[in-house]
Amino acid sequence: GVNELPFIYSKAKKAIPGLKLVIAGKGPEEEKLKKELPDAKFLGWVEHNSLPDIYSAADLLILPSRFDTFGNVIVEAFSCGCPVVSYNTKGPRDIIENEKSGYLVNTKEKMADAVIAHFKKDANRDCMNTAALERSKGFTADSIIGKLLKDTGLA
């Protein structure tokens, strides 16, 4: 979970010294994270309508949660052309196309490796941003409800 972020950032920062980490949101781990990540920028609680600006400014969203069952955050980031690195769990694996629109990993070590790889291969980043944006178009409310009705035999 979020307590894995210091490990992920530390490992990635060793390989990419200019790496900057921005953390949006509040939670019970915030004070501990502020101590462990003194050079990270903490935005605190962010109004939902400000998220597109944050996603658009980011190069990559790191999602160290194993419990985001649908992946709204992933679709929101994708809709702003921001790729996502996430654990290969239900939800993220249904949305992220590994190494195309983002990265699916199984361990915090692999998550750090994906962050490093993302910033080491500049030429691929534009393709990944475009792929993320394209992928988000498949997750409109109408398409999700239509698939649900079809899958349940109601349509």
XYZ file of C-alpha atoms in Angstrom:
155
model
C 0.000 0.000 0.000
C 0.944 3.629 0.454
C 3.565 2.627 3.043
C 5.533 1.050 0.134
C 5.895 4.460 -1.517
C 9.126 5.462 0.323
C 10.830 2.273 -0.912
C 9.578 2.760 -4.492
C 10.583 6.431 -4.606
C 13.969 5.877 -2.978
C 14.918 3.135 -5.447
C 13.674 5.131 -8.452
C 15.370 8.357 -7.304
C 18.755 6.600 -7.123
C 18.439 5.801 -10.834
C 16.787 9.114 -11.779
C 18.188 11.875 -9.528
C 15.854 14.571 -10.911
C 12.702 12.574 -10.092
C 10.001 14.546 -8.244
C 7.171 12.979 -6.257
C 3.850 14.752 -5.731
C 1.279 13.201 -3.391
C -2.381 14.162 -3.604
C -4.901 13.269 -0.915
C -5.004 12.839 2.828
C -5.006 9.784 5.002
C -3.783 8.159 8.182
C -0.267 7.598 6.764
C 0.265 11.246 5.742
C 2.398 12.361 8.718
C 4.555 9.240 8.536
C 5.023 9.732 4.777
C 6.013 13.380 5.288
C 8.826 12.220 7.598
C 9.942 9.438 5.234
C 9.625 11.535 2.049
C 10.923 14.991 3.038
C 11.521 16.130 -0.557
C 8.075 15.061 -1.829
C 5.426 17.704 -2.423
C 2.223 17.031 -0.474
C -0.886 18.649 -1.958
C -3.261 17.450 0.767
C -6.937 17.095 -0.058
C -7.593 18.012 -3.686
C -10.988 19.026 -5.068
C -12.137 16.555 -7.713
C -12.317 19.258 -10.395
C -8.599 20.033 -9.835
C -7.522 16.454 -10.579
C -7.329 16.865 -14.379
C -4.706 19.607 -13.951
C -2.672 17.373 -11.648
C -2.920 14.319 -13.913
C -2.046 16.423 -16.960
C 1.069 17.809 -15.249
C 2.258 14.354 -14.144
C 4.462 12.065 -16.214
C 3.284 8.906 -14.439
C 0.764 8.018 -11.730
C 2.087 5.598 -9.127
C -0.783 3.663 -7.569
C 0.658 1.501 -4.762
C -2.756 0.202 -3.656
C -3.918 -3.384 -3.990
C -7.546 -2.481 -3.219
C -8.796 -0.130 -5.960
C -11.386 -2.552 -7.278
C -12.689 -0.631 -10.285
C -9.854 1.748 -10.935
C -11.627 5.111 -11.268
C -8.302 6.812 -10.545
C -6.707 4.930 -13.446
C -9.443 5.928 -15.903
C -9.256 9.550 -14.699
C -5.471 9.633 -15.181
C -5.759 7.951 -18.590
C -8.346 10.526 -19.689
C -5.630 13.172 -19.155
C -3.021 11.143 -21.056
C -1.218 10.097 -17.871
C 0.005 6.462 -17.782
C -0.296 4.496 -14.532
C 1.868 1.947 -12.734
C -0.251 -0.289 -10.510
C -0.317 -3.692 -8.913
C -1.654 -6.463 -11.127
C -4.938 -6.862 -9.254
C -8.607 -7.000 -10.209
C -9.609 -3.596 -11.543
C -6.231 -2.303 -12.718
C -5.567 -5.426 -14.818
C -8.899 -4.863 -16.607
C -7.897 -1.329 -17.588
C -4.118 -1.080 -17.964
C -2.530 -2.639 -21.035
C 0.875 -3.590 -19.648
C 3.735 -1.599 -21.191
C 1.287 0.088 -23.577
C -0.903 2.430 -21.477
C 0.841 1.737 -18.183
C 2.509 -0.967 -16.137
C 1.147 -3.898 -14.135
C 3.501 -5.266 -11.484
C 3.386 -7.732 -8.601
C 5.911 -6.355 -6.104
C 7.147 -2.993 -4.816
C 10.553 -3.794 -6.353
C 8.942 -4.271 -9.780
C 6.932 -1.075 -9.272
C 10.172 0.869 -8.715
C 11.698 -0.845 -11.764
C 8.683 0.207 -13.887
C 9.072 3.838 -12.760
C 12.772 3.736 -13.669
C 12.089 2.079 -17.042
C 9.405 4.661 -17.842
C 11.792 7.579 -17.418
C 14.736 5.848 -19.115
C 12.912 5.300 -22.426
C 11.908 8.805 -23.508
C 10.824 7.857 -27.035
C 8.120 5.518 -25.758
C 6.551 8.001 -23.327
C 4.595 9.920 -25.968
C 3.201 6.640 -27.331
C 2.188 5.615 -23.814
C 0.462 8.963 -23.155
C -1.537 8.541 -26.376
C -2.369 4.905 -25.546
C -3.596 5.920 -22.078
C -5.849 8.601 -23.570
C -7.233 6.164 -26.175
C -7.832 3.488 -23.531
C -9.855 5.913 -21.383
C -12.397 6.301 -24.199
C -13.510 2.711 -23.627
C -14.628 3.520 -20.090
C -17.488 5.978 -20.522
C -20.539 5.424 -18.332
C -22.569 4.311 -21.367
C -20.009 1.718 -22.455
C -19.684 0.325 -18.915
C -23.451 0.051 -18.400
C -23.860 -1.485 -21.862
C -21.227 -4.127 -21.095
C -22.819 -4.844 -17.706
C -26.254 -5.351 -19.281
C -24.764 -7.607 -21.984
C -22.708 -9.630 -19.463
C -25.726 -10.178 -17.220
C -27.971 -11.127 -20.147
C -30.282 -8.122 -19.644
C -29.518 -6.599 -23.048
